PDB file of C-alpha atoms in Angstrom:
ATOM      1  CA  PHE A   1       5.057 -10.237  -8.151  1.00  0.00           C
ATOM      2  CA  SER A   2       4.811  -9.904  -4.316  1.00  0.00           C
ATOM      3  CA  ILE A   3       3.129  -7.671  -1.811  1.00  0.00           C
ATOM      4  CA  ASN A   4       4.296  -6.400   1.886  1.00  0.00           C
ATOM      5  CA  LEU A   5       2.574  -4.952   4.135  1.00  0.00           C
ATOM      6  CA  GLY A   6       4.640  -4.287   7.354  1.00  0.00           C
ATOM      7  CA  LYS A   7       5.963  -1.347   9.975  1.00  0.00           C
ATOM      8  CA  ASP A   8       9.830  -1.591   7.472  1.00  0.00           C
ATOM      9  CA  SER A   9      10.641  -4.553   4.602  1.00  0.00           C
ATOM     10  CA  ASP A  10      13.509  -5.543   5.986  1.00  0.00           C
ATOM     11  CA  CYS A  11      12.678  -6.971   9.591  1.00  0.00           C
ATOM     12  CA  ASN A  12       8.795  -6.993  10.274  1.00  0.00           C
ATOM     13  CA  LEU A  13       5.964  -7.754   7.862  1.00  0.00           C
ATOM     14  CA  VAL A  14       2.534  -8.882   8.682  1.00  0.00           C
ATOM     15  CA  ILE A  15       1.882 -10.390   6.056  1.00  0.00           C
ATOM     16  CA  HIS A  16       3.805 -11.715   2.498  1.00  0.00           C
ATOM     17  CA  PHE A  17       1.621 -12.182  -0.543  1.00  0.00           C
ATOM     18  CA  GLU A  18       2.989 -14.095  -3.278  1.00  0.00           C
ATOM     19  CA  PRO A  19       1.750 -15.154  -6.333  1.00  0.00           C
ATOM     20  CA  ARG A  20       3.927 -17.784  -7.697  1.00  0.00           C
ATOM     21  CA  PHE A  21       2.989 -18.697 -11.622  1.00  0.00           C
ATOM     22  CA  ASP A  22       6.426 -21.096 -11.832  1.00  0.00           C
ATOM     23  CA  HIS A  23       8.897 -20.732  -9.461  1.00  0.00           C
ATOM     24  CA  LEU A  24      10.792 -22.706  -6.248  1.00  0.00           C
ATOM     25  CA  GLY A  25       8.897 -26.086  -6.825  1.00  0.00           C
ATOM     26  CA  ASP A  26       5.328 -23.923  -6.660  1.00  0.00           C
ATOM     27  CA  LYS A  27       3.193 -23.792 -10.221  1.00  0.00           C
ATOM     28  CA  GLY A  28      -0.152 -22.049  -9.743  1.00  0.00           C
ATOM     29  CA  LYS A  29      -0.015 -21.369  -6.492  1.00  0.00           C
ATOM     30  CA  ILE A  30       0.309 -17.984  -3.292  1.00  0.00           C
ATOM     31  CA  VAL A  31       2.591 -18.009  -0.968  1.00  0.00           C
ATOM     32  CA  LEU A  32       1.235 -16.296   2.008  1.00  0.00           C
ATOM     33  CA  ASN A  33       3.687 -15.325   5.220  1.00  0.00           C
ATOM     34  CA  SER A  34       4.634 -13.263   7.989  1.00  0.00           C
ATOM     35  CA  ARG A  35       8.009 -12.508   8.889  1.00  0.00           C
ATOM     36  CA  LYS A  36       8.874 -10.929  12.897  1.00  0.00           C
ATOM     37  CA  ASP A  37      12.491  -9.350  13.469  1.00  0.00           C
ATOM     38  CA  GLY A  38      13.810 -10.958  10.220  1.00  0.00           C
ATOM     39  CA  VAL A  39      12.731 -14.393  10.769  1.00  0.00           C
ATOM     40  CA  TRP A  40       9.623 -16.279   8.215  1.00  0.00           C
ATOM     41  CA  GLY A  41       6.723 -18.275  10.387  1.00  0.00           C
ATOM     42  CA  THR A  42       5.871 -21.360   8.504  1.00  0.00           C
ATOM     43  CA  ALA A  43       3.828 -20.412   4.569  1.00  0.00           C
ATOM     44  CA  GLN A  44       0.824 -20.986   3.809  1.00  0.00           C
ATOM     45  CA  LYS A  45      -0.301 -21.892  -0.313  1.00  0.00           C
ATOM     46  CA  GLU A  46      -2.898 -21.280  -1.805  1.00  0.00           C
ATOM     47  CA  SER A  47      -4.472 -23.810  -4.972  1.00  0.00           C
ATOM     48  CA  PHE A  48      -6.680 -20.707  -5.879  1.00  0.00           C
ATOM     49  CA  PHE A  49      -4.921 -18.920  -8.170  1.00  0.00           C
ATOM     50  CA  PRO A  50      -6.980 -16.524 -10.141  1.00  0.00           C
ATOM     51  CA  PHE A  51      -3.956 -14.857 -12.180  1.00  0.00           C
ATOM     52  CA  GLN A  52      -3.119 -15.014 -16.144  1.00  0.00           C
ATOM     53  CA  THR A  53      -0.522 -13.990 -17.618  1.00  0.00           C
ATOM     54  CA  GLY A  54      -0.635 -10.844 -19.625  1.00  0.00           C
ATOM     55  CA  SER A  55      -4.121  -9.777 -17.615  1.00  0.00           C
ATOM     56  CA  ASP A  56      -5.181  -7.335 -15.108  1.00  0.00           C
ATOM     57  CA  THR A  57      -6.310  -8.512 -11.925  1.00  0.00           C
ATOM     58  CA  GLN A  58      -8.130  -7.821  -8.341  1.00  0.00           C
ATOM     59  CA  VAL A  59      -5.650  -8.313  -4.938  1.00  0.00           C
ATOM     60  CA  ARG A  60      -8.328  -7.457  -2.323  1.00  0.00           C
ATOM     61  CA  LEU A  61      -6.990  -7.166   1.425  1.00  0.00           C
ATOM     62  CA  HIS A  62      -9.047  -7.158   4.547  1.00  0.00           C
ATOM     63  CA  TRP A  63      -8.206  -6.681   7.552  1.00  0.00           C
ATOM     64  CA  GLU A  64     -10.678  -7.768  10.059  1.00  0.00           C
ATOM     65  CA  GLY A  65     -12.174  -5.902  12.771  1.00  0.00           C
ATOM     66  CA  ARG A  66     -12.187  -1.959  13.374  1.00  0.00           C
ATOM     67  CA  ASP A  67      -8.770  -0.817   9.892  1.00  0.00           C
ATOM     68  CA  LYS A  68      -8.984  -2.812   6.739  1.00  0.00           C
ATOM     69  CA  CYS A  69      -7.133  -2.638   4.204  1.00  0.00           C
ATOM     70  CA  TRP A  70      -8.057  -2.873   0.214  1.00  0.00           C
ATOM     71  CA  MET A  71      -5.041  -3.031  -2.391  1.00  0.00           C
ATOM     72  CA  GLY A  72      -6.359  -3.270  -5.883  1.00  0.00           C
ATOM     73  CA  GLN A  73      -8.623  -0.924  -6.702  1.00  0.00           C
ATOM     74  CA  SER A  74      -6.198   0.201  -4.606  1.00  0.00           C
ATOM     75  CA  ASN A  75      -8.531   1.101  -1.935  1.00  0.00           C
ATOM     76  CA  ILE A  76      -7.558   1.983   1.221  1.00  0.00           C
ATOM     77  CA  THR A  77      -9.293   2.473   4.714  1.00  0.00           C
ATOM     78  CA  VAL A  78      -7.425   2.324   7.835  1.00  0.00           C
ATOM     79  CA  HIS A  79      -8.821   3.517  11.300  1.00  0.00           C
ATOM     80  CA  ILE A  80      -6.637   6.600  12.629  1.00  0.00           C
ATOM     81  CA  GLY A  81      -5.178   6.597  16.011  1.00  0.00           C
ATOM     82  CA  ARG A  82      -3.456   9.088  18.007  1.00  0.00           C
ATOM     83  CA  ILE A  83      -0.301   9.405  15.022  1.00  0.00           C
ATOM     84  CA  GLU A  84       0.911  12.836  13.436  1.00  0.00           C
ATOM     85  CA  GLY A  85       1.097  11.660  10.566  1.00  0.00           C
ATOM     86  CA  PHE A  86       0.689   8.312   7.900  1.00  0.00           C
ATOM     87  CA  THR A  87       1.874   6.932   4.827  1.00  0.00           C
ATOM     88  CA  ILE A  88       0.541   4.666   1.989  1.00  0.00           C
ATOM     89  CA  ASN A  89       3.725   3.923   0.235  1.00  0.00           C
ATOM     90  CA  LEU A  90       3.119   1.770  -3.664  1.00  0.00           C
ATOM     91  CA  GLY A  91       5.914   1.212  -5.734  1.00  0.00           C
ATOM     92  CA  LYS A  92       9.356  -1.830  -6.168  1.00  0.00           C
ATOM     93  CA  ASP A  93      12.403  -2.581  -5.083  1.00  0.00           C
ATOM     94  CA  ASN A  94      11.916  -2.439  -1.644  1.00  0.00           C
ATOM     95  CA  GLY A  95      10.310   1.408  -1.687  1.00  0.00           C
ATOM     96  CA  ARG A  96      13.537   2.497  -3.618  1.00  0.00           C
ATOM     97  CA  ASN A  97      10.613   3.520  -6.604  1.00  0.00           C
ATOM     98  CA  LEU A  98       7.940   5.220  -5.314  1.00  0.00           C
ATOM     99  CA  VAL A  99       5.222   5.466  -8.217  1.00  0.00           C
ATOM    100  CA  ILE A 100       3.297   7.136  -5.141  1.00  0.00           C
ATOM    101  CA  HIS A 101       3.877   8.099  -2.010  1.00  0.00           C
ATOM    102  CA  PHE A 102       0.619   9.483   0.156  1.00  0.00           C
ATOM    103  CA  ASP A 103       1.728  11.033   3.622  1.00  0.00           C
ATOM    104  CA  ALA A 104      -0.773  12.383   6.087  1.00  0.00           C
ATOM    105  CA  ARG A 105       0.070  14.711   7.897  1.00  0.00           C
ATOM    106  CA  PHE A 106      -1.700  15.830  11.067  1.00  0.00           C
ATOM    107  CA  ASP A 107       0.910  17.888  12.006  1.00  0.00           C
ATOM    108  CA  SER A 108       4.514  16.616  10.667  1.00  0.00           C
ATOM    109  CA  GLY A 109       7.268  18.358   8.919  1.00  0.00           C
ATOM    110  CA  GLY A 110       5.803  22.002   9.245  1.00  0.00           C
ATOM    111  CA  ASP A 111       3.280  20.848   7.972  1.00  0.00           C
ATOM    112  CA  ARG A 112      -0.532  20.672   9.631  1.00  0.00           C
ATOM    113  CA  GLY A 113      -3.152  19.334   8.396  1.00  0.00           C
ATOM    114  CA  LYS A 114      -1.274  19.087   4.637  1.00  0.00           C
ATOM    115  CA  ILE A 115      -1.255  15.673   2.076  1.00  0.00           C
ATOM    116  CA  VAL A 116       1.663  15.633   0.830  1.00  0.00           C
ATOM    117  CA  LEU A 117       2.317  13.527  -2.220  1.00  0.00           C
ATOM    118  CA  ASN A 118       5.815  12.727  -3.694  1.00  0.00           C
ATOM    119  CA  SER A 119       7.450   9.798  -6.093  1.00  0.00           C
ATOM    120  CA  MET A 120      11.197   8.716  -5.572  1.00  0.00           C
ATOM    121  CA  ILE A 121      12.680   7.368  -8.128  1.00  0.00           C
ATOM    122  CA  GLY A 122      15.940   5.279  -7.155  1.00  0.00           C
ATOM    123  CA  GLY A 123      15.862   7.011  -3.908  1.00  0.00           C
ATOM    124  CA  THR A 124      15.574   9.888  -5.611  1.00  0.00           C
ATOM    125  CA  TRP A 125      12.634  11.984  -3.873  1.00  0.00           C
ATOM    126  CA  GLY A 126      10.773  13.754  -6.396  1.00  0.00           C
ATOM    127  CA  ASN A 127       9.295  16.969  -6.568  1.00  0.00           C
ATOM    128  CA  GLU A 128       6.127  17.328  -3.686  1.00  0.00           C
ATOM    129  CA  GLN A 129       3.126  17.996  -4.417  1.00  0.00           C
ATOM    130  CA  LYS A 130       1.560  19.704  -1.640  1.00  0.00           C
ATOM    131  CA  GLU A 131      -2.854  19.013  -0.742  1.00  0.00           C
ATOM    132  CA  GLY A 132      -5.107  21.478   1.113  1.00  0.00           C
ATOM    133  CA  TYR A 133      -7.952  19.777   1.433  1.00  0.00           C
ATOM    134  CA  PHE A 134      -7.706  17.290   5.123  1.00  0.00           C
ATOM    135  CA  PRO A 135     -10.799  15.218   5.727  1.00  0.00           C
ATOM    136  CA  PHE A 136      -9.034  12.918   8.345  1.00  0.00           C
ATOM    137  CA  GLN A 137      -9.710  13.489  12.338  1.00  0.00           C
ATOM    138  CA  THR A 138      -7.758  10.585  14.761  1.00  0.00           C
ATOM    139  CA  GLY A 139     -10.313   7.530  16.302  1.00  0.00           C
ATOM    140  CA  SER A 140     -11.671   7.516  13.326  1.00  0.00           C
ATOM    141  CA  SER A 141     -12.062   5.473   9.926  1.00  0.00           C
ATOM    142  CA  THR A 142     -11.257   6.685   5.729  1.00  0.00           C
ATOM    143  CA  LYS A 143     -11.088   5.464   2.884  1.00  0.00           C
ATOM    144  CA  VAL A 144      -8.359   6.477   0.126  1.00  0.00           C
ATOM    145  CA  SER A 145      -9.054   6.029  -2.872  1.00  0.00           C
ATOM    146  CA  PHE A 146      -6.315   5.218  -6.449  1.00  0.00           C
ATOM    147  CA  THR A 147      -7.039   5.407  -9.563  1.00  0.00           C
ATOM    148  CA  PHE A 148      -4.792   4.398 -12.113  1.00  0.00           C
ATOM    149  CA  GLU A 149      -4.568   5.990 -15.141  1.00  0.00           C
ATOM    150  CA  GLN A 150      -2.394   6.359 -18.407  1.00  0.00           C
ATOM    151  CA  ASP A 151       0.262   8.790 -16.813  1.00  0.00           C
ATOM    152  CA  LYS A 152      -2.019   9.747 -13.020  1.00  0.00           C
ATOM    153  CA  ILE A 153      -3.331   8.411 -10.438  1.00  0.00           C
ATOM    154  CA  THR A 154      -6.589   9.768  -8.997  1.00  0.00           C
ATOM    155  CA  VAL A 155      -6.854  10.146  -5.305  1.00  0.00           C
ATOM    156  CA  ARG A 156     -10.267  10.581  -3.762  1.00  0.00           C
ATOM    157  CA  LEU A 157     -11.180  10.866   0.278  1.00  0.00           C
ATOM    158  CA  PRO A 158     -14.315  11.156   1.582  1.00  0.00           C
ATOM    159  CA  SER A 159     -15.898  14.717   0.938  1.00  0.00           C
ATOM    160  CA  GLY A 160     -13.915  16.027  -0.730  1.00  0.00           C
ATOM    161  CA  SER A 161     -13.245  16.670  -5.143  1.00  0.00           C
ATOM    162  CA  PRO A 162     -10.798  13.704  -5.969  1.00  0.00           C
ATOM    163  CA  PHE A 163      -6.901  14.779  -7.085  1.00  0.00           C
ATOM    164  CA  SER A 164      -4.310  13.257  -8.984  1.00  0.00           C
ATOM    165  CA  PHE A 165      -0.735  13.052  -9.529  1.00  0.00           C
ATOM    166  CA  PRO A 166       1.765  12.475 -12.337  1.00  0.00           C
ATOM    167  CA  ILE A 167       2.808   9.210 -12.932  1.00  0.00           C
ATOM    168  CA  ARG A 168       6.773   9.086 -12.582  1.00  0.00           C
ATOM    169  CA  PHE A 169       7.217   5.462 -14.368  1.00  0.00           C
ATOM    170  CA  PRO A 170       6.046   2.905 -15.186  1.00  0.00           C
ATOM    171  CA  ILE A 171       2.299   1.568 -13.512  1.00  0.00           C
ATOM    172  CA  SER A 172       2.975  -2.535 -14.083  1.00  0.00           C
ATOM    173  CA  GLN A 173       6.632  -1.720 -12.119  1.00  0.00           C
ATOM    174  CA  ILE A 174       4.755  -1.723  -8.760  1.00  0.00           C
ATOM    175  CA  THR A 175       5.850  -4.873  -6.151  1.00  0.00           C
ATOM    176  CA  TYR A 176       6.187  -2.706  -3.048  1.00  0.00           C
ATOM    177  CA  VAL A 177       2.996  -1.752  -1.118  1.00  0.00           C
ATOM    178  CA  SER A 178       2.942  -0.398   2.966  1.00  0.00           C
ATOM    179  CA  VAL A 179       1.397   1.546   5.209  1.00  0.00           C
ATOM    180  CA  ASP A 180       2.945   3.226   7.392  1.00  0.00           C
ATOM    181  CA  GLU A 181       2.992   4.566  11.601  1.00  0.00           C
ATOM    182  CA  LEU A 182      -0.992   2.792  11.493  1.00  0.00           C
ATOM    183  CA  GLU A 183      -1.111  -0.529  13.727  1.00  0.00           C
ATOM    184  CA  SER A 184      -3.725  -3.864  12.638  1.00  0.00           C
ATOM    185  CA  LYS A 185      -4.546  -6.290  14.502  1.00  0.00           C
ATOM    186  CA  SER A 186      -5.516  -9.354  11.121  1.00  0.00           C
ATOM    187  CA  ILE A 187      -5.396 -10.188   7.815  1.00  0.00           C
ATOM    188  CA  THR A 188      -7.372 -12.133   5.633  1.00  0.00           C
ATOM    189  CA  LEU A 189      -7.644 -12.119   2.263  1.00  0.00           C
ATOM    190  CA  GLN A 190     -10.694 -12.602   0.283  1.00  0.00           C
TER     191      GLN A 190
END
């Protein structure tokens, strides 16, 4: 599997995180890289390899500075600048299949102060679910937590009751992660 964070999946990735069990000559290595304008940087290979086939694990990505992102237990903390909204996508196939699309809309798509949840299967959007509770403010940091259960994803926001979104395809298929409309300066794995 791999985790990619960046503006788009084709040309610009801030980080490409790929644990290699036995792939492309690498056995028991974590490969880290970035891509700018479609060109890969120099790959960094880490020997520390905590992953085991068939077991659960946690991956935690941490941005240095004000902008932070944790994936694994799937807590995401972001610094919000002056934006119309931001999205968090978890899925596979470079975003053609999304188990959850979290869209915080400050003033976008006819929605003001709404959170829109959806999923995409084979490039086709499902039915939207809109939540009225909107704790986000420009110029602040916040935390979004996703807890994956058997048939639903529980979303927790600051100072609010959790709400759930149905899982529409198996979560074992998540290989794509994107956080859009937010800018990070650097990422450190911990």
